[in-house]
Tab-separated table of N, CA, C and O and ligand atoms in Angstrom:
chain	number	residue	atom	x	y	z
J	166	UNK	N	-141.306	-2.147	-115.962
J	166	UNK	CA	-142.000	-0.992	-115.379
J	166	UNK	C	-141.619	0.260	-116.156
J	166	UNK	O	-140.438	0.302	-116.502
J	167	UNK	N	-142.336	1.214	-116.472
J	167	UNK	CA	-142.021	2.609	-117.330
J	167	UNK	C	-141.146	3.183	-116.818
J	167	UNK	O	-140.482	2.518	-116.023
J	168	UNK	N	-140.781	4.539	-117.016
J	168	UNK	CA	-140.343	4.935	-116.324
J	168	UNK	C	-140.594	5.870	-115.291
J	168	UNK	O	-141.824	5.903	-115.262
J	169	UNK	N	-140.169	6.662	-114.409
J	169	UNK	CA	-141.106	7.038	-113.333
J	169	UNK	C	-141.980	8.299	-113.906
J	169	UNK	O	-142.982	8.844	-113.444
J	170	UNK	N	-141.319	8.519	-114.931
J	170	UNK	CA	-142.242	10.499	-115.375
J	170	UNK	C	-142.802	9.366	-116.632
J	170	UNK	O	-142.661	9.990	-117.684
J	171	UNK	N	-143.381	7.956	-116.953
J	171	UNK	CA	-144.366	7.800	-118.193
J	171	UNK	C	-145.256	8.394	-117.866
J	171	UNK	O	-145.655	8.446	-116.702
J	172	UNK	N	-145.959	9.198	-119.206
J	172	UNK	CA	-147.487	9.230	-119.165
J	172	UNK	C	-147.813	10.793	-118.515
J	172	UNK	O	-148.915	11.328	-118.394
J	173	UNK	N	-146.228	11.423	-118.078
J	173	UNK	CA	-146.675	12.490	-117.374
J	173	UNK	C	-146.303	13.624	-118.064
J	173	UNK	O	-145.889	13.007	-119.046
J	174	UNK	N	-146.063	15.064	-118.425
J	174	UNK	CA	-145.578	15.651	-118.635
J	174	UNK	C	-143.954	16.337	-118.676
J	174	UNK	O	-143.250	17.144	-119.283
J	175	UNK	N	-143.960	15.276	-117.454
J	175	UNK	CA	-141.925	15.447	-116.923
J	175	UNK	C	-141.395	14.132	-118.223
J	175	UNK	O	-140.212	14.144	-118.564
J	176	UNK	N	-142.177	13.278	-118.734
J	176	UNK	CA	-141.708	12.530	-119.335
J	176	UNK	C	-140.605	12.618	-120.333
J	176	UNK	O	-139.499	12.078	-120.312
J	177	UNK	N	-141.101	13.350	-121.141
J	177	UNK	CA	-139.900	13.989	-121.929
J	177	UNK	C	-139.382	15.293	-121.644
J	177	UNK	O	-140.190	15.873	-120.919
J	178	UNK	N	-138.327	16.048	-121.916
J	178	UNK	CA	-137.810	17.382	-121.712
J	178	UNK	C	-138.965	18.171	-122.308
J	178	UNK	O	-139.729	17.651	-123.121
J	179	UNK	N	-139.080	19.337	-121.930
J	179	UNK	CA	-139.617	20.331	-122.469
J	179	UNK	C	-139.156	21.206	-123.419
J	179	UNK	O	-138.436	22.134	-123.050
J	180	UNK	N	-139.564	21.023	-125.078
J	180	UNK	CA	-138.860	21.887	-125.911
J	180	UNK	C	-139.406	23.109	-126.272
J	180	UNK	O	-140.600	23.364	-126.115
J	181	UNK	N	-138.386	24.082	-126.871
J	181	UNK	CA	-138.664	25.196	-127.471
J	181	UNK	C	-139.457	25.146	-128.856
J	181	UNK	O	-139.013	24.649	-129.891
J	182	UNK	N	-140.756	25.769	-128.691
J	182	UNK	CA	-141.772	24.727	-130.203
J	182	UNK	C	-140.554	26.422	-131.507
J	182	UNK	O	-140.630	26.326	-132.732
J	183	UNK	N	-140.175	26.944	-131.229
J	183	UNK	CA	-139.395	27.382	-132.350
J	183	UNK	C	-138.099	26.473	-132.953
J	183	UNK	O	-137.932	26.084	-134.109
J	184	UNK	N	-137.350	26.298	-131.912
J	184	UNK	CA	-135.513	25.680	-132.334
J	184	UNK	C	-135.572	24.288	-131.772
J	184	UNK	O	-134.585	23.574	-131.944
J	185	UNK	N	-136.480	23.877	-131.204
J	185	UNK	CA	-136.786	22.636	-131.387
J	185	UNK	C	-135.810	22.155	-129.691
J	185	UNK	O	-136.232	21.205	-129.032
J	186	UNK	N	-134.840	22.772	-129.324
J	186	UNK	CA	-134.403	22.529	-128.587
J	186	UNK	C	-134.764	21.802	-126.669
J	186	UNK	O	-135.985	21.652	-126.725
J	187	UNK	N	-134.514	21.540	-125.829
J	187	UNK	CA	-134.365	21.732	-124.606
J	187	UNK	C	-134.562	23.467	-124.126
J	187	UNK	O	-133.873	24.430	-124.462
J	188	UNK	N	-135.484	23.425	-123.438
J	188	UNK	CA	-135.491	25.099	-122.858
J	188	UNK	C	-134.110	25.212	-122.229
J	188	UNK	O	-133.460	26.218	-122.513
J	189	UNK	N	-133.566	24.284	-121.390
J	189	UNK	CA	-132.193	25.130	-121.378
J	189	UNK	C	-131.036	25.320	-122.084
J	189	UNK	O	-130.105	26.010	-121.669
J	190	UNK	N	-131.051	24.668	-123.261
J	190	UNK	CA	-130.265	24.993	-124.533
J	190	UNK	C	-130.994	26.073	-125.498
J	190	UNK	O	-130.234	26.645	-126.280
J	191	UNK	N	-132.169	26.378	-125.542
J	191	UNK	CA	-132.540	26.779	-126.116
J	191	UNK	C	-132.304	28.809	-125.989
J	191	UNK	O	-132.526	29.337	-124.900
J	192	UNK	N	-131.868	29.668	-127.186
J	192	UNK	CA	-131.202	30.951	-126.824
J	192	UNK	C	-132.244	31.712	-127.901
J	192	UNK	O	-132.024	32.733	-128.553
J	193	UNK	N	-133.169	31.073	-127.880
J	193	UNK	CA	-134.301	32.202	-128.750
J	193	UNK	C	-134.815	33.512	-128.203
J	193	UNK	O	-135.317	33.818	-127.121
J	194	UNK	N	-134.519	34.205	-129.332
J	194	UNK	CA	-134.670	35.525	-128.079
J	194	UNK	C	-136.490	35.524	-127.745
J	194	UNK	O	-137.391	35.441	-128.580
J	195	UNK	N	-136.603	35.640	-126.297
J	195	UNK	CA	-137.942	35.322	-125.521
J	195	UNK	C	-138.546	36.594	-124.652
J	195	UNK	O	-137.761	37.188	-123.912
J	196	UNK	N	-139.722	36.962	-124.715
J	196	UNK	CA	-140.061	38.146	-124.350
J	196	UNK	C	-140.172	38.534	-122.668
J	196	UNK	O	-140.775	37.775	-121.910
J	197	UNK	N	-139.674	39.502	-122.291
J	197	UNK	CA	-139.329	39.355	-121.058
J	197	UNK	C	-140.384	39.237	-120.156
J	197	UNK	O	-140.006	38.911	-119.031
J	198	UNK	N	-141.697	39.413	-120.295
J	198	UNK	CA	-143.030	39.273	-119.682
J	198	UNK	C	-143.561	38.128	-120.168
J	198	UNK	O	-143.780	37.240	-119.344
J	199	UNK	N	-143.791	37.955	-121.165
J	199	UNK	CA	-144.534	36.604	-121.552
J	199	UNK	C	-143.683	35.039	-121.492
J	199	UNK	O	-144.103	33.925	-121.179
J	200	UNK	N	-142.087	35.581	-122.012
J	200	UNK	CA	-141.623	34.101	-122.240
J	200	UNK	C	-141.620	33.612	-123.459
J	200	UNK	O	-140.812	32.784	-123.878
J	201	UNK	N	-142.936	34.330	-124.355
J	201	UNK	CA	-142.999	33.788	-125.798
J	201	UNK	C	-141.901	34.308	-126.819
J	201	UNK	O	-141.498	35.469	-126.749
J	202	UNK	N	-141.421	33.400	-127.788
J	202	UNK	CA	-140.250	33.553	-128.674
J	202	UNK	C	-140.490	34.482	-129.318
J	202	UNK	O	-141.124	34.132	-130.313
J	203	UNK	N	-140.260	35.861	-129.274
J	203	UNK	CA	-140.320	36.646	-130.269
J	203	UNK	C	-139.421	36.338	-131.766
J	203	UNK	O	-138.295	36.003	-132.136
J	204	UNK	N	-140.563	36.648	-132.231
J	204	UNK	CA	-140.206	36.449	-134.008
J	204	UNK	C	-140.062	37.103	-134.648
J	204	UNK	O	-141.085	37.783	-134.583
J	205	UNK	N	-139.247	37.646	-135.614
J	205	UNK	CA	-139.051	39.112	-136.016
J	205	UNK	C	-140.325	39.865	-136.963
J	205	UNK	O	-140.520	41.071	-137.114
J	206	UNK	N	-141.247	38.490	-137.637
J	206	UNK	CA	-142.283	39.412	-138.177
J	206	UNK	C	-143.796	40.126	-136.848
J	206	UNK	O	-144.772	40.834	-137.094
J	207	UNK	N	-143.383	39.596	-135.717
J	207	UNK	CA	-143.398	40.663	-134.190
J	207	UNK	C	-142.972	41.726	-134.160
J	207	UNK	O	-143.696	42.507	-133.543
J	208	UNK	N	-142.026	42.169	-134.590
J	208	UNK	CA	-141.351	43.150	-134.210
J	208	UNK	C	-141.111	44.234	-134.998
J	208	UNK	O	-139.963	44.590	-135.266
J	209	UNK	N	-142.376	44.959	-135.513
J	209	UNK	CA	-142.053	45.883	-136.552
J	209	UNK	C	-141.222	47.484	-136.295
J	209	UNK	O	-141.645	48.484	-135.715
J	210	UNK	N	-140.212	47.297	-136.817
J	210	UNK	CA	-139.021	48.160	-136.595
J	210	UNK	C	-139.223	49.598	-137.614
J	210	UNK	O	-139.635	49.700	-138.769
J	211	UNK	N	-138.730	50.641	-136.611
J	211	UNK	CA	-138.767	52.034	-137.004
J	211	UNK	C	-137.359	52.202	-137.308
J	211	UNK	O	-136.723	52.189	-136.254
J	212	UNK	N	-136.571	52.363	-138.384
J	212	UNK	CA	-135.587	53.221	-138.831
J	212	UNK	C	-135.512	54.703	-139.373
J	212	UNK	O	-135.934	55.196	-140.420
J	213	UNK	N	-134.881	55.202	-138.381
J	213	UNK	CA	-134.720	56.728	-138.673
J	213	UNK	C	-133.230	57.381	-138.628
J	213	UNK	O	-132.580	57.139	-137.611
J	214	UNK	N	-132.816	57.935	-139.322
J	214	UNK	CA	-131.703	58.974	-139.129
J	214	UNK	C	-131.402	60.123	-138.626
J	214	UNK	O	-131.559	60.984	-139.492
J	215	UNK	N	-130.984	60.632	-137.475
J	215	UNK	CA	-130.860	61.784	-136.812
J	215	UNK	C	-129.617	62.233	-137.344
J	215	UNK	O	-128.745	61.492	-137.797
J	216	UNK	N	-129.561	63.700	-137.260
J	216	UNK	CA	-128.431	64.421	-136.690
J	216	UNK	C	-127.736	65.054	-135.663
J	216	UNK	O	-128.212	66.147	-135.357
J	217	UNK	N	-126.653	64.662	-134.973
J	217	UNK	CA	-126.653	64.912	-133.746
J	217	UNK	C	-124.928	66.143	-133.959
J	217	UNK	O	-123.945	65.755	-134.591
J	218	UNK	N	-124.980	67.055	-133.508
J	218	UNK	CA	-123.441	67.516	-133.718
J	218	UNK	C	-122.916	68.016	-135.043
J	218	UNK	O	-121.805	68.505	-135.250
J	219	UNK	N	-124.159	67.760	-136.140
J	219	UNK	CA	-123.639	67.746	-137.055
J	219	UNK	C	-123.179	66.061	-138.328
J	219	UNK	O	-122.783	65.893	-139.481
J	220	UNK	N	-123.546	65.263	-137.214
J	220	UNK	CA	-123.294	64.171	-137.390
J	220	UNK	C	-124.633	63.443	-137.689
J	220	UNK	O	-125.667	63.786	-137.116
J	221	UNK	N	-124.595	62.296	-138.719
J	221	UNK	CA	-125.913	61.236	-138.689
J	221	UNK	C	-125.451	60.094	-138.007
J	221	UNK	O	-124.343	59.559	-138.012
J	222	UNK	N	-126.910	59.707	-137.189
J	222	UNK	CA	-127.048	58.314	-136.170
J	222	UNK	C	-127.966	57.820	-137.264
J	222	UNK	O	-128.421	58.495	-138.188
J	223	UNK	N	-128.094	57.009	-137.108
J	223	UNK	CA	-129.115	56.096	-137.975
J	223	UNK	C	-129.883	55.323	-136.150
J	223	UNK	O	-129.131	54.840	-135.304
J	224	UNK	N	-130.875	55.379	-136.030
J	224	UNK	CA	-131.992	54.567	-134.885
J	224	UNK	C	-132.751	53.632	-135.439
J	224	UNK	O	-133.630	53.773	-136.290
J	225	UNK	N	-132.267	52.410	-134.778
J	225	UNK	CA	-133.247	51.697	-135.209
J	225	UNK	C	-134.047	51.040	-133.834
J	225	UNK	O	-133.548	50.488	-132.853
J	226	UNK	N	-135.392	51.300	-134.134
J	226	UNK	CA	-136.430	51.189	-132.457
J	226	UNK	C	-137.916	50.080	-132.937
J	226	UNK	O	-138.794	50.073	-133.799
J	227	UNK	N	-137.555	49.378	-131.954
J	227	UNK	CA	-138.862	48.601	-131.982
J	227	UNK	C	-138.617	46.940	-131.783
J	227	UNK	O	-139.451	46.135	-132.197
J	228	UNK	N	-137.500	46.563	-131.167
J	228	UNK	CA	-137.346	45.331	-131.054
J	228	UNK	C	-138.022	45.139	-129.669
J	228	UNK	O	-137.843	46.038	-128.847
J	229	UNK	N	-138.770	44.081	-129.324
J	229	UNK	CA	-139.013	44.085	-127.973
J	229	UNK	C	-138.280	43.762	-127.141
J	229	UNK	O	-137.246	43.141	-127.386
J	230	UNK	N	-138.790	44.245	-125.518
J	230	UNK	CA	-137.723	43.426	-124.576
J	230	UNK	C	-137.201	42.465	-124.430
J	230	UNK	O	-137.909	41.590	-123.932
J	231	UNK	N	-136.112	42.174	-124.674
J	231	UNK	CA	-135.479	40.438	-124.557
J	231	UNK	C	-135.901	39.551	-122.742
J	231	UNK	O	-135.882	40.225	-121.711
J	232	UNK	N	-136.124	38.538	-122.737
J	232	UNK	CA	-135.537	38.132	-121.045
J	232	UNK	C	-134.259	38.313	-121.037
J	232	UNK	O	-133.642	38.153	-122.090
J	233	UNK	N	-133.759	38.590	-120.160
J	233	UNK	CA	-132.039	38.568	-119.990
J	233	UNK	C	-131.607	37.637	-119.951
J	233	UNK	O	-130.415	37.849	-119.723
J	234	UNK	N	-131.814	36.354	-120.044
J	234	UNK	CA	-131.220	34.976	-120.453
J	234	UNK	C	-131.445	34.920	-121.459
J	234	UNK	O	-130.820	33.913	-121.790
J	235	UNK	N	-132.168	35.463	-122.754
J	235	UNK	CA	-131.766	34.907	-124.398
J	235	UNK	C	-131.766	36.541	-125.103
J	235	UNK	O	-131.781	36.744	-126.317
J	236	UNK	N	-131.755	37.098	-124.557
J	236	UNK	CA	-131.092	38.847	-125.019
J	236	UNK	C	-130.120	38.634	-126.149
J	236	UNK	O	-128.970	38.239	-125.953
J	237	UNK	N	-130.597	38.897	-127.291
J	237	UNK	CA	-129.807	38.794	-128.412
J	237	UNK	C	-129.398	40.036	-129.277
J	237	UNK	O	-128.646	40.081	-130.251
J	238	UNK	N	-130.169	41.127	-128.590
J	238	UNK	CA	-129.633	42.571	-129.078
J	238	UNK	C	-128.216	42.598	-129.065
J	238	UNK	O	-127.828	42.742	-130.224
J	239	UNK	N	-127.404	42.535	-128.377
J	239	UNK	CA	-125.964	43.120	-128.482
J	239	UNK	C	-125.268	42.118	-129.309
J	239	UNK	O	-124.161	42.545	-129.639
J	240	UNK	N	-125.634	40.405	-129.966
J	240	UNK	CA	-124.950	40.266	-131.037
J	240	UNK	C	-125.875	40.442	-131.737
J	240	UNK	O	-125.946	39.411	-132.405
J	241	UNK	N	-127.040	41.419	-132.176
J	241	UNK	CA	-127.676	41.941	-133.414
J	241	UNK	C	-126.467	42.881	-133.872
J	241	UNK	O	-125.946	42.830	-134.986
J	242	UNK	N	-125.968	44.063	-132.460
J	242	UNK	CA	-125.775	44.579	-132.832
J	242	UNK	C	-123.927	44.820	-133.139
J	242	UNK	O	-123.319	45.829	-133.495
J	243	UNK	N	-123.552	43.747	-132.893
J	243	UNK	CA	-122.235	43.561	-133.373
J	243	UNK	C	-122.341	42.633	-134.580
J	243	UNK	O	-121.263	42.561	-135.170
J	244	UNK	N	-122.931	42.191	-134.910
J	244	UNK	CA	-123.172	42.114	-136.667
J	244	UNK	C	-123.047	43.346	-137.738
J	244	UNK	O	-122.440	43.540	-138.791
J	245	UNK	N	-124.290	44.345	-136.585
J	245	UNK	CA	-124.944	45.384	-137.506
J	245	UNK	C	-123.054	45.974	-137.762
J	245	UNK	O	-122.692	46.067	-138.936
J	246	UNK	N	-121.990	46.329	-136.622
J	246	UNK	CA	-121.115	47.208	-136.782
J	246	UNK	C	-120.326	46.574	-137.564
J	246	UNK	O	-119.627	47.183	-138.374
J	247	UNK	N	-120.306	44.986	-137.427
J	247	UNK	CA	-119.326	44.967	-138.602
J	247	UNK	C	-119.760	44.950	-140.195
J	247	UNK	O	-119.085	45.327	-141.152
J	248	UNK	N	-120.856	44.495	-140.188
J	248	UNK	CA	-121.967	44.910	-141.772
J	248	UNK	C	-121.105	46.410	-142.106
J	248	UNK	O	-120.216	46.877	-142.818
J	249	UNK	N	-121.803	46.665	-141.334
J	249	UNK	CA	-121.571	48.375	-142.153
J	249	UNK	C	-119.961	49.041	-141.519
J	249	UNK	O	-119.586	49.902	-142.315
J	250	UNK	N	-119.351	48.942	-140.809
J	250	UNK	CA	-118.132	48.975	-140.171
J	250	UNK	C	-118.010	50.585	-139.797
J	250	UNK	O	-117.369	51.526	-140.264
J	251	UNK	N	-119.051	50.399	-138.604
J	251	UNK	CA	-119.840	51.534	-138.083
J	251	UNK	C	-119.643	51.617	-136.617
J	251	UNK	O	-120.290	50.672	-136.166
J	252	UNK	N	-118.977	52.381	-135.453
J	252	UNK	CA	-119.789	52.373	-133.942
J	252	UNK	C	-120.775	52.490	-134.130
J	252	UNK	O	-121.258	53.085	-135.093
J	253	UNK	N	-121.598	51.717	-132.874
J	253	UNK	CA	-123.019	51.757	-132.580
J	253	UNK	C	-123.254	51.328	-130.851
J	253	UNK	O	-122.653	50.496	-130.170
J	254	UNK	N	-123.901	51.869	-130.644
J	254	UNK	CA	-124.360	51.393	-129.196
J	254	UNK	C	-125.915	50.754	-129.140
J	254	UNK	O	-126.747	50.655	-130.042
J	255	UNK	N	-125.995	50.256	-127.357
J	255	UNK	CA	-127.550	49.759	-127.428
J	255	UNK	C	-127.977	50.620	-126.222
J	255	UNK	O	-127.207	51.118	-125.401
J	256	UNK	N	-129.435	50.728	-126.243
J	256	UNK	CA	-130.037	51.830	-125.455
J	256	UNK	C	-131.262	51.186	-125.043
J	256	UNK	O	-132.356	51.426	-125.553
J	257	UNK	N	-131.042	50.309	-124.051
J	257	UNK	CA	-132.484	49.510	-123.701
J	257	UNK	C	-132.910	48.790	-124.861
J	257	UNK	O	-132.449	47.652	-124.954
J	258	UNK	N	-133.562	49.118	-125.629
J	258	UNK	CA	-134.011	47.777	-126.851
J	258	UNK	C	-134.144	48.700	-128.109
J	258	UNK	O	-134.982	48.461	-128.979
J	259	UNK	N	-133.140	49.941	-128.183
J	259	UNK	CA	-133.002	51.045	-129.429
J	259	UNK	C	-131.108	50.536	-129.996
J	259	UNK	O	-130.240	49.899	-129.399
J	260	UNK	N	-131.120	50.899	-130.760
J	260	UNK	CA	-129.805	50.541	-131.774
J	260	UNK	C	-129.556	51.408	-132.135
J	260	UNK	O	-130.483	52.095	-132.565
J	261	UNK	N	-128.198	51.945	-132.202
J	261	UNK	CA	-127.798	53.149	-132.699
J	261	UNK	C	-126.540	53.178	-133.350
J	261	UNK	O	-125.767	52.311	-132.942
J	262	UNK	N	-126.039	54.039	-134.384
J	262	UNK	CA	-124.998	53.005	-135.440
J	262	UNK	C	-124.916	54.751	-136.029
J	262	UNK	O	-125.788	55.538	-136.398
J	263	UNK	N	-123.300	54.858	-135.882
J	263	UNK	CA	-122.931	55.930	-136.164
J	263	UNK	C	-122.878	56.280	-138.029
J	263	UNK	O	-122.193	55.644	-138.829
J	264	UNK	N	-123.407	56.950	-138.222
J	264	UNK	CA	-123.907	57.163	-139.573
J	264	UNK	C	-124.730	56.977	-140.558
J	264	UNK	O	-125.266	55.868	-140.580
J	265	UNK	N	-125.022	57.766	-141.441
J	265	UNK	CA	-126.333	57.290	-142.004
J	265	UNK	C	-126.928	56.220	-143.016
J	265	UNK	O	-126.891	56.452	-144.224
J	266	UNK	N	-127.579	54.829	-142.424
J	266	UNK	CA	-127.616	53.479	-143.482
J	266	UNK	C	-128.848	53.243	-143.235
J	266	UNK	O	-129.176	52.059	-143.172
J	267	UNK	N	-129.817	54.230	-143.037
J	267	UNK	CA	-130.917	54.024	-142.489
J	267	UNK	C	-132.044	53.291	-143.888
J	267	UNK	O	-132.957	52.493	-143.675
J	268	UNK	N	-131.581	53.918	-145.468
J	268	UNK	CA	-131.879	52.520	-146.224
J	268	UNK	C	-131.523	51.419	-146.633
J	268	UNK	O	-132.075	50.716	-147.479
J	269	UNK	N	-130.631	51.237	-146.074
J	269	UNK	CA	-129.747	50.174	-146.272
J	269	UNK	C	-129.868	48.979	-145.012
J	269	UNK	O	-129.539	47.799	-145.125
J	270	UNK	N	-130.326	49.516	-144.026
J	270	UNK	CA	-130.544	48.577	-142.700
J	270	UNK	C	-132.049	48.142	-142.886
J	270	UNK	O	-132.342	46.955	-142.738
J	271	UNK	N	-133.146	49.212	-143.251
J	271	UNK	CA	-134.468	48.763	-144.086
J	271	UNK	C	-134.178	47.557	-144.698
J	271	UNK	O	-134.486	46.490	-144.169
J	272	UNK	N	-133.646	47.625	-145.705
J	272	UNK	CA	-133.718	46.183	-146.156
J	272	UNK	C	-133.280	45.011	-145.832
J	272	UNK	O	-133.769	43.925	-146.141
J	273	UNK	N	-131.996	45.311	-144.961
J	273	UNK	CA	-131.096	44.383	-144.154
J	273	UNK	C	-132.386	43.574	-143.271
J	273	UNK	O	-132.578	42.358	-143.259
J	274	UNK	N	-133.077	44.478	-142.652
J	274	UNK	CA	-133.717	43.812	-141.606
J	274	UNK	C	-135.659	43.335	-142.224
J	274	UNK	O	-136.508	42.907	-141.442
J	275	UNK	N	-135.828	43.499	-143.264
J	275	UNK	CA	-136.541	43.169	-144.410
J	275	UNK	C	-135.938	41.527	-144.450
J	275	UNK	O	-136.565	40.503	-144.179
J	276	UNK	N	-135.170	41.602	-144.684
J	276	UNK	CA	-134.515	40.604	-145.207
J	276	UNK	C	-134.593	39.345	-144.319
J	276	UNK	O	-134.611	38.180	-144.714
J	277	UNK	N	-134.635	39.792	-143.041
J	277	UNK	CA	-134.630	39.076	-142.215
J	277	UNK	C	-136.090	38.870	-141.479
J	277	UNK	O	-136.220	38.463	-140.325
J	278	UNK	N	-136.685	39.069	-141.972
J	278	UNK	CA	-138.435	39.119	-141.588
J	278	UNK	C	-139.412	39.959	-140.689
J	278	UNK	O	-140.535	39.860	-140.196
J	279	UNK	N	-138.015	41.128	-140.769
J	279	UNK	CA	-139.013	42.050	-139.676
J	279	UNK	C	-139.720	43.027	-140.141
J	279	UNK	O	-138.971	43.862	-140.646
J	280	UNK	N	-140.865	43.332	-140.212
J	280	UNK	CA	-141.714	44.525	-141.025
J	280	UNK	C	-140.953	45.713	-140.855
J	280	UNK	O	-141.713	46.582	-140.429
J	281	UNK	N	-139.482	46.260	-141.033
J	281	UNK	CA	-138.969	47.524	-141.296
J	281	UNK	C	-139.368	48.419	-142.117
J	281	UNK	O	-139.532	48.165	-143.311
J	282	UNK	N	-139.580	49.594	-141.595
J	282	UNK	CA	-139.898	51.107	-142.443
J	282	UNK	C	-139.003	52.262	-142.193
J	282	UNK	O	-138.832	52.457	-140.990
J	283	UNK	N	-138.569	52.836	-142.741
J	283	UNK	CA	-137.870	53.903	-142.620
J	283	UNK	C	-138.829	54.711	-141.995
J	283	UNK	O	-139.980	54.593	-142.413
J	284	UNK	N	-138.546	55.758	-140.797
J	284	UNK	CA	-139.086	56.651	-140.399
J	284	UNK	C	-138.693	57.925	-139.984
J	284	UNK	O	-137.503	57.831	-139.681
J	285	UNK	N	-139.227	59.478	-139.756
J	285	UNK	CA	-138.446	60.439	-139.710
J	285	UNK	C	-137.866	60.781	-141.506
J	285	UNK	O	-137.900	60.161	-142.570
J	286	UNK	N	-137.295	62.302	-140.969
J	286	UNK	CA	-136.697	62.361	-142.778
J	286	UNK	C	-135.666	62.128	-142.814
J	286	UNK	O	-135.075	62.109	-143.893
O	305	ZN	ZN1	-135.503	27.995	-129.058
């Protein structure tokens, strides 16, 4: 006799069509309304450099909302601080990184498939 889920949809696990995984192993960062895996050439990112105090922030804005079960901003952004060996904070789905690498994170995140542009002067 099959087994009780042949033929049905429960039959096999349900995978993540990105990481190939089990949805509950699976930590792709997923959009908090849709569910769908955001992909970084999704996510075209604004880098800009402010001055605040006298001081440059470098902003980087445009990642979308994570779900809060695969929210991968805060180890984006403890990469980003030790890359550049920078404080930085997160601000809802904005990045902020004390000083100015605002061409240097352009390409970083180029690199990684997200349509980045420098923006602002
Ligand atoms: Zn996945």
């Amino acid at each position: 006799m099959p087994g009780l889920f042949h033929g049905t949809p429960l039959e096999q696990p349900i995978t993540c069509e990105h990481c190939a995984k089990p949805h509950a192993h699976c930590a792709c960062p997923r959009d908090r309304h849709t569910g769908q895996v955001l992909l970084p050439k999704d996510q075209p990112l604004r880098i800009r450099r402010e001055q605040r105090r006298g001081k440059f922030v470098t902003v980087i804005a445009g990642f979308a909302a994570r779900s809060e079960r695969t929210d991968d901003l805060p180890a984006i952004l403890r990469q980003l601080k030790s890359k550049i060996a920078a404080g930085g904070t997160l601000d809802g789905t904005t990045l902020e990184l004390q000083g100015d690498h605002r061409d240097r994170l352009v390409e970083h995140f180029k690199q990684l498939g997200y349509p980045a542009k420098p923006a602002g002067g």
